[in-house]
Amino acid sequence: MRTLNDLRRGERAVIARIAGVGGDEITVRRLHEMGFDDGVEVEMLHRGPVGGDPLALRVGSMVVGLRKALAGMIEIEAAAAFAEAAE
Amino acid sequence: MTALLAALVGNPNAGKTSLFNALTGSRQKVGNYPGVTVERKSGRLALPDGRIAELVDLPGTYSLSPRSPDEAVTRDMVLGRQAGERRPDAIVAVIDATNLRNHLRFVLELRRLGLPMVVALNMVDLAERDGTRIDVEQLSRILGLPVVPTVAVRRRGLTELAAEIGPLLGTAPATLASPEADIRLLQREARVIADTVTAQHGAAKRWTQVLDGVAMHPVAGPLLLIAILFVMFQSVFAFAEVPMGWIEAGIAALQAQVSALLPDTWLRSLLNDGVLSGVGAVVVFLPQILILFLFIILLEQSGYMVRAAFIMDRLMAGVGLNGRAFIPLLSSFACAIPGIMATRTIDDPKDRLTTILIAPLMTCSARLPVYTVIIAAFIPATNVGWFGLQGLVMLGLYVFGVAGALVAAWALRRTVTKGPTPTFLIEMPKYQWPVPRDIGIGLWQRAGAFLQRAGGLILMITVVLWALASFPKPPEGSAVTPLSYSAAGRIGSALEPIFAPIGFNREIAIALVPGLAAREVAVAALGTVYALDGDEDQVAQSLVERLRGSWSLPTALAFLAWYVFAPQCLATLAVVRRETGGWKWPAFMFVYLFAMAYLAAGATYWIARALL
């Protein structure tokens, strides 16, 4: 499964599952507060100067910065694939 | 007396503070919530029906599940659980019209409480500019709440908002419902509502994306940050000089007045040498602090500060910190006290504590007088390539401080503040023009807080140290200087054996005692030890000559290294006690900084002696 980390700059996708964060309910809640949710469209905007960490994403109508470690726990699917599935 | 209380609640970046400033003007009361150090801002709101309500601006938060002390206050206030505070009679929920999906989610959470509520749909002008049309009536109908479109920075919609608040006051139920709900359900409901009431026509203007193309570029971004910091520090030193001269002249004039009016007794000495020179030594930094804060407010309000945190996060992560720590650490270059107070926005407690502990290692403006005198005395004014050697040494001391802070953070995160790696999750708000009214109010409040401290704690400490440095008086015709004979001098002499191994002589040990109050006092104290008279500039000038004659170069370098780390600021320790709720951490801070200063000074002394 691809995660947010695999997105190239300018690439869009749809969040499939907030996984891996596991039992850390607080972090999951924070992600939801920042607009992350299944089915929400994301777009990779920028990557940090060293090792591409942290990264900045557009999540819905908001831009959010987060570290690679956290981004790797959010699974995505191609924007087009999601649109087909929804039909 | 106002019996009515309304509270502004909203996400960070919703324009809440701008709306608060626009509604209440400059007549705001800034205080603290009882028992916690979170700032409580309130003002008077005149309602169209002639009544006056108190409007309180609650800290911005994303939900009622708090992650920082600030956000806990917001939750406790709206639930009526905040000690010493009344539950508000009504809530004004401030939401950003360009980010409805996320902000409506919080409105839905707040609505569950059952408190009377009005929604301020802020920044509607930006939504229109982005080609988004919002059906306000429909939104109001779906939410079952009054909704008022506002543009806080242009004072649009304020009267309408006040008109909606009025009828709500006094209609609150006796008990509130629980706001607990599945956040995913609220999120989905908010998205459906947002999509129902908005219509997109035309493309959004993407200023923020264009600017971020530079500010967050992997190469251009860090360069831009360095350039901004360079301009900021240059301005602090270039523009503060003249007003600092005025303050010094003003204090000197006051001292002359006191000398003319009072006979030469202990009272005159107390007023001149204790109160005026002690408080004056701190107040003189007001111009530098204001300029630095002006930059910090501009960077915060424009939205750039979060980008700086983003750029710095990787470096901070390397020592176990978080990009958010960059903001308080930057403030600490003016003064560690506002820097330590700014750590309240860091949610992880261990992360916050580490940031507090390293904040005093940022070279604050109080160290400058000490550095300036020693550099003038011992570093030749020659050039190395294009750069002056004296300036390079000064820069080196700044870098030394930052490097020391990184090492300290690294070590602390592995020992006393050990904990899970903090996450970095931050909203990048859109860029906005800073609003002059908000800048003015921000500067005014910070200047007030600084002067209050100078008049309170610092005044008290300087008076105590003055007494220690003035009594007992040496007998008539004695060869020892009055300071050496005084209690402070005796304490200094007793401390001498501790400082001898790192190259400090008895005079330095004595000067360190009054220098405990604030670092810059050490210059004046050295002047007194060497029995120099005259105003500060004369003392500084003749002190340069005197030090050249009586200190070796290794001692001078060790003294500089000492001051990079020295925990000599009682006001900082007092603030750390308040922020950490006890004496444990300020005591720890004092000990660890003392140890670092001692080691750094000792190493500098012995290495310099071996090399020179």
XYZ file of C-alpha atoms in Angstrom:
699
model
C 0.000 0.000 0.000
C 1.342 3.448 -0.853
C 1.575 6.070 1.854
C 1.759 9.869 1.845
C 5.541 9.506 1.774
C 5.434 8.053 -1.718
C 3.795 11.108 -3.264
C 5.864 13.211 -5.619
C 5.694 16.986 -5.542
C 2.446 18.164 -7.112
C 0.927 14.671 -7.078
C -2.606 14.183 -5.731
C -4.176 11.190 -4.046
C -6.983 10.221 -1.713
C -6.520 9.055 1.868
C -7.468 5.392 2.140
C -6.700 4.602 5.758
C -5.041 6.201 8.755
C -3.165 3.080 9.810
C -0.049 2.205 11.686
C -0.597 5.022 14.149
C -1.996 1.996 15.968
C -3.110 2.471 19.517
C -2.028 6.109 19.572
C -5.542 7.540 19.743
C -4.279 11.035 20.521
C -2.238 11.268 17.316
C -5.150 9.881 15.296
C -7.417 12.516 16.810
C -4.910 15.295 15.991
C -4.778 14.113 12.398
C -8.563 14.265 12.194
C -8.535 17.743 13.723
C -6.172 18.796 10.929
C -8.687 17.556 8.367
C -7.220 14.103 7.621
C -9.916 11.499 7.017
C -10.666 8.593 4.717
C -11.717 9.847 1.289
C -10.175 13.325 1.660
C -8.031 14.505 -1.237
C -4.400 15.395 -0.542
C -1.708 17.023 -2.660
C 2.029 16.988 -1.970
C 3.239 20.601 -1.965
C 6.710 20.852 -0.445
C 9.408 18.816 1.176
C 11.871 19.982 3.833
C 15.452 20.915 2.963
C 17.175 17.885 4.554
C 16.108 14.406 3.452
C 12.710 15.678 2.309
C 11.578 15.845 5.938
C 9.160 17.275 7.054
C 6.607 17.524 4.254
C 3.795 19.942 3.513
C 0.503 18.695 2.101
C -2.737 20.244 1.077
C -5.427 18.347 2.963
C -8.839 19.397 1.682
C -8.705 23.185 1.928
C -5.848 23.399 4.422
C -2.057 23.109 4.217
C -0.493 20.933 6.918
C 3.143 20.232 7.757
C 4.115 16.860 9.265
C 7.105 14.558 9.592
C 7.863 11.602 7.353
C 7.464 9.188 10.249
C 3.826 10.220 10.667
C 3.156 10.562 6.919
C 4.299 6.952 6.452
C 1.375 5.781 8.578
C -1.259 7.282 6.310
C -2.209 5.049 3.393
C -3.392 6.502 0.097
C -4.864 5.425 -3.180
C -4.766 7.091 -6.576
C -7.251 9.932 -6.923
C -8.704 8.405 -10.097
C -9.112 4.946 -8.560
C -11.092 6.454 -5.737
C -13.381 8.334 -8.100
C -14.175 5.071 -9.964
C -14.795 3.193 -6.744
C -17.213 5.877 -5.614
C -19.363 5.586 -8.728
C -20.037 46.243 36.770
C -20.567 43.962 33.820
C -22.560 40.883 34.654
C -22.586 39.577 31.085
C -19.732 37.488 29.734
C -19.216 36.399 26.129
C -16.278 34.286 24.938
C -14.535 34.225 21.549
C -13.709 30.650 20.582
C -12.163 29.369 17.384
C -9.375 27.547 15.572
C -5.930 29.122 15.509
C -5.626 31.222 12.318
C -9.358 32.005 12.209
C -8.589 35.690 12.757
C -9.895 35.562 16.325
C -7.426 38.042 17.806
C -8.039 40.527 14.975
C -11.775 40.255 15.605
C -11.230 40.709 19.350
C -9.059 43.786 18.765
C -11.608 45.228 16.339
C -14.523 44.638 18.751
C -12.878 45.948 21.930
C -10.286 48.433 20.647
C -7.243 49.128 22.742
C -9.073 49.120 26.077
C -8.143 45.546 26.873
C -7.269 43.980 30.164
C -4.433 41.489 30.023
C -3.966 39.307 33.064
C -3.598 35.671 33.993
C -6.112 32.975 34.737
C -5.806 32.205 38.440
C -3.310 29.432 39.113
C -2.030 29.100 35.546
C 0.208 31.352 33.493
C -2.039 31.430 30.435
C -2.769 34.989 29.453
C -6.350 36.168 29.952
C -7.387 38.917 27.548
C -10.707 40.649 27.960
C -12.351 43.861 26.865
C -15.610 45.770 26.987
C -18.142 45.141 24.277
C -20.870 47.762 23.835
C -24.112 46.130 22.685
C -26.617 47.984 20.451
C -29.255 47.690 23.211
C -27.087 49.860 25.470
C -25.818 47.069 27.707
C -22.115 46.432 28.218
C -20.744 42.889 28.093
C -17.315 41.581 28.929
C -15.743 39.817 25.948
C -12.959 37.342 26.671
C -10.605 36.060 23.967
C -9.953 32.361 24.627
C -6.775 30.666 23.316
C -7.197 29.245 19.809
C -7.797 25.499 19.669
C -8.874 22.852 17.157
C -11.249 21.068 19.501
C -12.302 20.724 23.112
C -9.713 17.955 23.700
C -6.765 20.065 24.748
C -3.156 19.296 23.926
C -1.469 22.262 25.603
C -2.057 24.304 28.787
C -3.484 27.089 26.606
C -6.084 24.839 25.038
C -7.050 23.360 28.418
C -8.092 26.861 29.506
C -10.417 27.177 26.508
C -12.116 23.876 27.303
C -12.411 24.612 31.021
C -13.769 28.104 30.374
C -16.588 27.036 28.044
C -17.477 24.174 30.381
C -17.456 26.512 33.385
C -14.732 24.462 35.096
C -11.971 27.092 35.085
C -11.176 27.952 38.721
C -12.136 31.491 39.667
C -13.980 32.082 36.389
C -17.648 32.192 35.505
C -19.038 30.148 32.647
C -19.620 32.483 29.664
C -23.242 33.448 28.927
C -22.650 33.058 25.209
C -20.035 31.863 22.732
C -18.913 33.687 19.620
C -17.468 30.972 17.381
C -15.010 32.508 14.908
C -14.530 30.537 11.694
C -12.454 31.108 8.570
C -14.704 31.341 5.499
C -11.899 29.938 3.315
C -11.575 26.814 5.465
C -15.189 25.947 6.240
C -14.767 22.177 6.187
C -12.384 22.166 9.125
C -13.714 25.102 11.094
C -17.358 23.970 10.912
C -16.303 20.724 12.574
C -15.357 22.686 15.697
C -18.630 24.651 15.526
C -20.545 21.357 15.488
C -18.569 20.217 18.546
C -19.262 23.480 20.394
C -22.954 23.391 19.422
C -23.402 20.137 21.348
C -22.833 22.038 24.610
C -26.137 23.880 24.272
C -24.657 27.267 25.158
C -26.151 30.243 23.287
C -23.856 30.771 20.302
C -23.353 32.994 17.297
C -21.017 32.172 14.399
C -18.725 34.904 13.042
C -18.009 33.861 9.457
C -14.691 35.700 9.229
C -12.516 36.563 6.223
C -15.475 36.442 3.812
C -13.554 38.874 1.597
C -10.796 36.300 1.081
C -13.349 33.616 0.259
C -14.907 35.930 -2.343
C -11.490 36.683 -3.773
C -10.942 32.931 -4.091
C -14.182 32.677 -6.065
C -16.110 30.970 -3.257
C -19.667 32.113 -2.585
C -21.195 31.090 0.733
C -24.962 30.999 1.269
C -25.030 32.540 4.749
C -28.783 32.106 5.284
C -28.648 28.459 4.358
C -25.640 27.906 6.633
C -27.507 29.570 9.490
C -30.571 27.410 8.861
C -28.610 24.145 8.759
C -26.628 24.976 11.886
C -29.646 26.416 13.701
C -27.392 29.293 14.796
C -27.144 32.943 13.785
C -24.274 33.438 11.314
C -22.747 36.882 10.679
C -20.257 37.450 7.853
C -17.313 39.551 9.111
C -13.997 40.942 7.910
C -12.219 41.698 11.187
C -9.257 43.498 9.618
C -11.605 45.918 7.773
C -14.077 46.201 10.677
C -16.896 44.803 8.525
C -19.845 43.076 10.210
C -18.964 44.205 13.747
C -22.258 46.006 14.514
C -24.263 43.121 13.087
C -22.263 40.688 15.237
C -22.808 42.729 18.403
C -26.533 42.890 17.559
C -26.700 39.093 17.447
C -24.754 38.651 20.715
C -27.138 40.877 22.714
C -30.293 38.726 22.655
C -28.271 35.584 23.483
C -27.049 36.845 26.824
C -29.099 35.559 29.706
C -30.607 32.640 27.797
C -28.047 29.999 28.806
C -29.345 26.726 30.240
C -28.426 25.819 33.825
C -26.469 22.721 32.820
C -24.549 21.932 29.675
C -24.607 18.783 27.592
C -21.394 16.837 27.022
C -19.473 17.861 23.896
C -18.081 14.303 23.508
C -18.622 12.976 20.011
C -16.915 10.834 17.384
C -14.668 13.293 15.597
C -15.013 11.408 12.296
C -18.781 11.854 12.278
C -18.458 15.583 13.012
C -15.832 15.853 10.276
C -18.093 14.205 7.718
C -21.115 16.283 8.747
C -18.995 19.461 8.451
C -17.821 18.476 4.978
C -21.380 17.870 3.803
C -22.556 21.232 5.209
C -19.573 23.076 3.696
C -20.161 21.546 0.285
C -23.893 22.340 0.458
C -23.538 26.043 1.263
C -20.579 26.941 -0.967
C -20.502 27.467 -4.695
C -17.245 27.833 -6.578
C -17.148 30.301 -9.446
C -13.845 31.049 -11.084
C -10.418 29.907 -9.974
C -8.898 30.614 -6.577
C -6.048 33.106 -6.380
C -3.083 31.157 -5.138
C -0.857 33.803 -3.625
C 0.079 31.566 -0.766
C 1.231 28.808 -3.120
C 3.338 31.237 -5.144
C 5.022 32.625 -2.016
C 5.502 29.147 -0.579
C 7.248 28.184 -3.799
C 10.092 30.351 -2.476
C 9.633 30.246 1.320
C 9.418 26.445 1.441
C 11.789 25.652 -1.392
C 14.499 23.228 -0.213
C 17.285 25.667 -1.190
C 15.668 29.113 -1.419
C 13.670 28.564 1.808
C 16.629 28.244 4.193
C 18.442 31.110 2.405
C 15.386 33.339 2.824
C 15.198 32.438 6.522
C 18.873 33.319 7.022
C 18.369 36.620 5.183
C 15.340 37.510 7.331
C 17.219 36.704 10.556
C 20.192 38.765 9.364
C 18.023 41.830 8.634
C 16.260 41.362 11.964
C 19.437 41.329 14.071
C 20.977 44.159 12.077
C 17.863 46.265 12.711
C 17.847 45.463 16.410
C 21.344 46.861 16.813
C 21.200 49.649 14.243
C 17.852 51.222 15.172
C 17.947 50.731 18.934
C 21.096 52.765 19.528
C 19.500 56.220 19.398
C 16.487 55.551 21.660
C 18.768 53.684 24.066
C 20.865 56.829 24.265
C 17.733 58.802 25.158
C 16.806 56.406 27.953
C 20.342 56.515 29.356
C 20.325 60.307 29.216
C 16.920 60.373 30.909
C 18.100 58.169 33.740
C 21.277 60.201 34.148
C 19.154 63.369 34.325
C 16.967 61.796 37.006
C 20.069 60.798 38.965
C 21.379 64.356 38.712
C 18.017 65.606 40.006
C 18.206 63.255 42.978
C 21.793 64.352 43.701
C 20.732 68.001 43.581
C 17.747 67.496 45.874
C 19.090 65.088 48.483
C 22.114 65.265 50.728
C 24.815 62.619 50.297
C 23.284 59.947 52.519
C 22.322 56.300 52.165
C 18.925 57.380 50.796
C 20.528 59.162 47.848
C 22.740 56.157 47.209
C 19.723 53.846 47.392
C 17.797 55.926 44.848
C 20.721 56.573 42.500
C 22.897 53.488 42.726
C 20.187 51.028 43.666
C 16.845 51.911 42.119
C 17.750 54.148 39.183
C 20.851 52.387 37.930
C 19.441 48.923 38.609
C 16.066 49.422 36.937
C 17.663 51.708 34.344
C 20.061 48.948 33.346
C 17.064 46.808 32.421
C 14.762 49.467 30.966
C 17.516 50.544 28.583
C 16.933 47.326 26.636
C 13.324 48.281 25.900
C 14.100 49.643 22.385
C 15.953 46.450 21.389
C 13.195 44.274 22.780
C 10.487 46.280 21.009
C 12.280 46.099 17.649
C 12.797 42.375 18.031
C 9.163 41.901 18.996
C 8.045 44.023 16.057
C 9.802 41.563 13.767
C 8.424 38.564 15.628
C 4.851 39.946 15.487
C 5.261 40.688 11.755
C 6.574 37.187 11.102
C 3.755 35.638 13.130
C 0.898 37.685 11.696
C 2.026 37.336 8.095
C 2.030 33.553 8.500
C 5.768 33.213 7.804
C 6.722 32.001 11.295
C 5.148 28.589 10.708
C 7.217 28.259 7.508
C 10.357 29.016 9.526
C 9.336 26.288 11.980
C 8.873 23.940 9.007
C 12.341 24.731 7.618
C 13.950 24.333 11.057
C 12.124 21.158 12.073
C 14.699 18.712 10.702
C 17.541 20.421 12.562
C 15.490 20.530 15.767
C 14.482 16.884 15.345
C 18.182 15.987 15.330
C 18.432 17.023 18.986
C 15.019 15.682 19.962
C 13.080 18.916 19.673
C 10.284 20.134 17.454
C 10.083 22.855 14.798
C 7.668 24.736 17.050
C 10.507 25.354 19.537
C 12.110 27.669 16.985
C 9.645 30.484 17.757
C 10.308 30.752 21.524
C 14.040 30.320 20.962
C 14.027 33.208 18.489
C 12.295 35.437 21.060
C 14.978 34.468 23.571
C 17.539 36.431 21.595
C 15.791 39.534 22.917
C 15.205 38.195 26.380
C 14.689 34.659 27.679
C 11.612 35.689 29.687
C 9.166 36.250 26.784
C 10.803 33.280 25.059
C 10.022 30.992 27.978
C 6.473 32.334 28.123
C 6.059 31.576 24.403
C 6.765 27.853 24.973
C 3.124 27.450 26.067
C 2.179 26.662 22.483
C 4.291 23.476 22.563
C 1.938 20.614 23.373
C 4.363 17.874 24.471
C 5.334 18.608 28.115
C 8.855 17.120 27.847
C 9.439 18.992 24.634
C 8.292 22.204 26.263
C 10.461 21.673 29.345
C 13.566 21.074 27.199
C 12.876 24.266 25.255
C 12.508 26.217 28.517
C 15.786 24.807 29.841
C 17.821 25.783 26.775
C 16.183 29.182 26.169
C 18.723 31.070 28.362
C 21.536 29.865 26.081
C 20.307 32.115 23.279
C 22.411 35.258 23.540
C 19.983 37.761 25.061
C 20.525 41.484 24.788
C 21.653 41.714 28.437
C 24.889 39.944 27.563
C 25.848 42.566 24.996
C 27.270 45.184 27.376
C 29.519 42.524 28.929
C 30.683 41.234 25.553
C 31.235 44.752 24.237
C 33.509 45.817 27.107
C 35.640 42.652 27.120
C 35.960 42.562 23.332
C 36.956 46.238 23.245
C 39.612 45.584 25.881
C 41.196 42.404 24.581
C 40.399 41.799 20.922
C 42.457 43.964 18.553
C 40.422 46.021 16.068
C 42.084 44.437 13.050
C 40.533 42.911 9.960
C 40.446 39.276 8.978
C 39.812 39.314 5.262
C 36.761 41.548 4.815
C 35.530 41.225 8.354
C 36.529 42.982 11.552
C 37.998 40.618 14.134
C 35.927 42.137 16.947
C 32.686 41.553 15.039
C 33.733 37.988 14.268
C 34.360 37.279 17.944
C 30.908 38.672 18.765
C 29.333 36.462 16.087
C 31.344 33.518 17.417
C 29.832 34.033 20.883
C 26.303 33.892 19.392
C 27.166 30.714 17.495
C 28.780 29.242 20.625
C 25.518 29.853 22.520
C 23.347 28.204 19.845
C 25.723 25.231 19.590
C 25.689 24.907 23.381
C 21.871 24.932 23.312
C 21.751 22.148 20.712
C 24.209 20.022 22.696
C 22.282 20.678 25.909
C 18.960 19.769 24.252
C 20.473 16.579 22.883
C 21.802 15.593 26.313
C 18.631 16.596 28.186
C 16.364 14.647 25.828
C 18.405 11.537 26.563
C 18.378 11.968 30.338
C 16.118 14.180 32.438
C 13.517 15.004 29.782
C 13.533 11.590 28.154
C 10.274 10.673 26.434
C 8.726 9.602 23.157
C 9.786 11.530 20.056
C 7.378 14.426 19.771
C 5.344 14.637 16.606
C 5.364 17.692 14.404
C 1.939 18.416 13.008
C 1.234 22.015 12.166
C -1.235 24.012 10.117
C 0.344 26.338 7.552
C -1.997 29.330 7.463
C -2.356 31.441 4.352
C -0.200 34.554 4.103
C -1.837 37.771 5.236
C -0.907 41.420 5.443
C -0.210 42.276 9.086
C -2.801 44.712 10.458
C -1.319 47.901 11.991
C -3.906 47.915 14.798
C -3.002 44.351 15.806
C 0.742 45.108 15.679
C 0.272 48.219 17.817
C -1.798 46.417 20.437
C 0.664 43.488 20.501
C 3.694 45.738 21.017
C 1.906 47.825 23.639
C 1.018 44.722 25.663
C 4.536 43.299 25.499
C 6.172 46.583 26.459
C 3.761 46.808 29.400
C 4.601 43.302 30.585
C 8.340 44.003 30.351
C 8.148 47.282 32.254
C 5.965 45.696 34.918
C 8.658 43.117 35.554
C 11.354 45.791 35.662
C 9.286 47.682 38.209
C 8.471 44.647 40.341
C 10.860 41.779 40.778
C 13.917 43.417 39.255
C 13.450 46.525 41.403
C 13.278 44.402 44.541
C 16.361 42.393 43.652
C 18.432 45.427 42.743
C 17.588 47.038 46.071
C 18.677 43.911 47.968
C 21.925 43.686 45.994
C 22.534 47.391 46.460
C 22.268 46.867 50.221
C 24.655 43.898 50.080
C 27.122 45.918 48.004
C 26.888 49.041 50.187
C 27.026 47.742 53.761
C 28.951 47.545 55.941
C 30.933 50.692 55.148
C 34.726 50.551 55.390
C 36.290 52.627 58.223
C 37.416 56.165 57.357
C 40.745 56.268 55.484
C 40.745 52.565 54.679
C 42.626 51.479 51.573
C 40.089 48.836 50.501
C 37.303 49.901 48.174
C 33.834 50.095 49.725
C 32.580 47.227 47.553
C 35.388 44.886 48.656
C 34.589 45.703 52.270
C 30.816 45.187 51.882
C 28.838 41.992 52.376
C 28.851 41.401 48.587
C 32.632 41.835 48.518
C 33.052 39.333 51.343
C 30.790 36.819 49.622
C 32.872 37.338 46.463
C 36.127 36.775 48.349
C 34.702 33.588 49.831
C 33.785 32.435 46.339
C 37.253 33.198 44.948
C 38.719 29.708 45.545
C 35.862 28.248 43.496
C 36.639 30.497 40.549
C 40.451 30.513 40.750
C 40.843 27.216 38.804
C 39.095 28.739 35.778
C 41.319 31.813 35.774
C 38.982 34.249 37.538
C 40.566 36.672 39.984
C 39.063 38.070 43.180
C 37.682 41.164 41.424
C 35.699 39.010 39.000
C 34.364 36.850 41.827
C 33.144 39.980 43.628
C 31.539 41.433 40.470
C 29.657 38.186 39.873
C 27.646 38.625 43.096
C 25.760 41.828 42.199
C 25.747 40.550 38.601
C 23.361 37.838 39.761
C 20.374 40.157 39.364
C 20.959 40.707 35.677
C 23.981 40.001 33.535
C 24.603 43.558 32.427
C 25.006 44.688 36.043
C 28.376 42.918 36.033
C 29.899 45.729 33.959
C 28.836 48.345 36.475
C 29.987 46.042 39.293
C 33.448 45.627 37.758
C 33.591 49.405 37.525
C 32.781 49.645 41.230
C 35.305 46.968 42.183
C 38.031 48.888 40.416
C 36.733 52.005 42.216
C 35.881 53.898 39.093
C 33.514 56.834 39.222
C 31.547 58.700 36.594
C 28.736 57.831 34.252
C 28.394 54.496 32.539
C 30.215 55.450 29.331
C 33.168 56.866 31.249
C 33.254 53.773 33.435
C 33.120 51.547 30.380
C 35.903 53.496 28.719
C 38.251 53.620 31.659
C 37.277 50.069 32.553
C 38.582 48.934 29.158
C 41.992 50.485 30.014
C 41.959 49.070 33.517
C 41.038 45.532 32.454
C 43.735 45.525 29.776
C 46.257 46.227 32.497
C 45.076 43.738 35.084
C 43.613 40.696 33.262
C 45.492 38.208 31.157
C 44.032 37.305 27.747
C 43.129 33.745 28.872
C 41.181 35.218 31.813
C 39.294 37.571 29.499
C 38.411 34.772 27.092
C 37.329 32.570 29.991
C 35.099 35.410 31.225
C 33.432 35.630 27.778
C 32.926 31.843 27.699
C 31.430 32.050 31.210
C 28.871 34.571 30.043
C 27.727 32.431 27.117
C 26.308 29.940 29.641
C 26.094 31.743 32.990
C 22.694 31.343 34.687
C 22.940 34.854 36.052
C 19.459 36.198 35.723
C 17.122 35.886 38.688
C 14.162 37.138 36.644
C 14.551 34.195 34.237
C 14.723 31.721 37.118
C 11.584 33.293 38.615
C 9.707 32.883 35.321
C 10.842 29.262 35.003
C 9.491 28.623 38.500
C 6.123 30.073 37.482
C 5.971 28.160 34.197
C 7.020 24.802 35.655
C 5.108 25.187 38.895
C 7.900 24.724 41.433
C 11.514 25.290 42.362
C 12.739 21.935 41.057
C 13.369 22.969 37.432
C 14.760 26.456 38.070
C 17.155 24.861 40.576
C 18.114 22.237 38.004
C 18.550 24.944 35.382
C 20.804 26.986 37.653
C 22.994 23.997 38.443
C 23.324 22.733 34.879
C 24.034 26.181 33.433
C 26.540 26.871 36.204
C 28.291 23.587 35.414
C 28.345 24.347 31.678
C 29.643 27.885 32.293
C 32.316 26.587 34.660
C 33.482 23.905 32.252
C 33.444 26.219 29.236
C 35.338 28.975 31.069
C 37.835 26.488 32.512
C 38.464 24.814 29.160
C 38.857 28.197 27.465
C 41.297 29.376 30.132
C 43.552 26.337 30.068
C 43.508 25.922 26.294
C 44.282 29.620 25.813
C 47.105 29.421 28.349
C 48.633 26.432 26.613
C 48.412 28.077 23.184
C 49.350 31.682 23.941
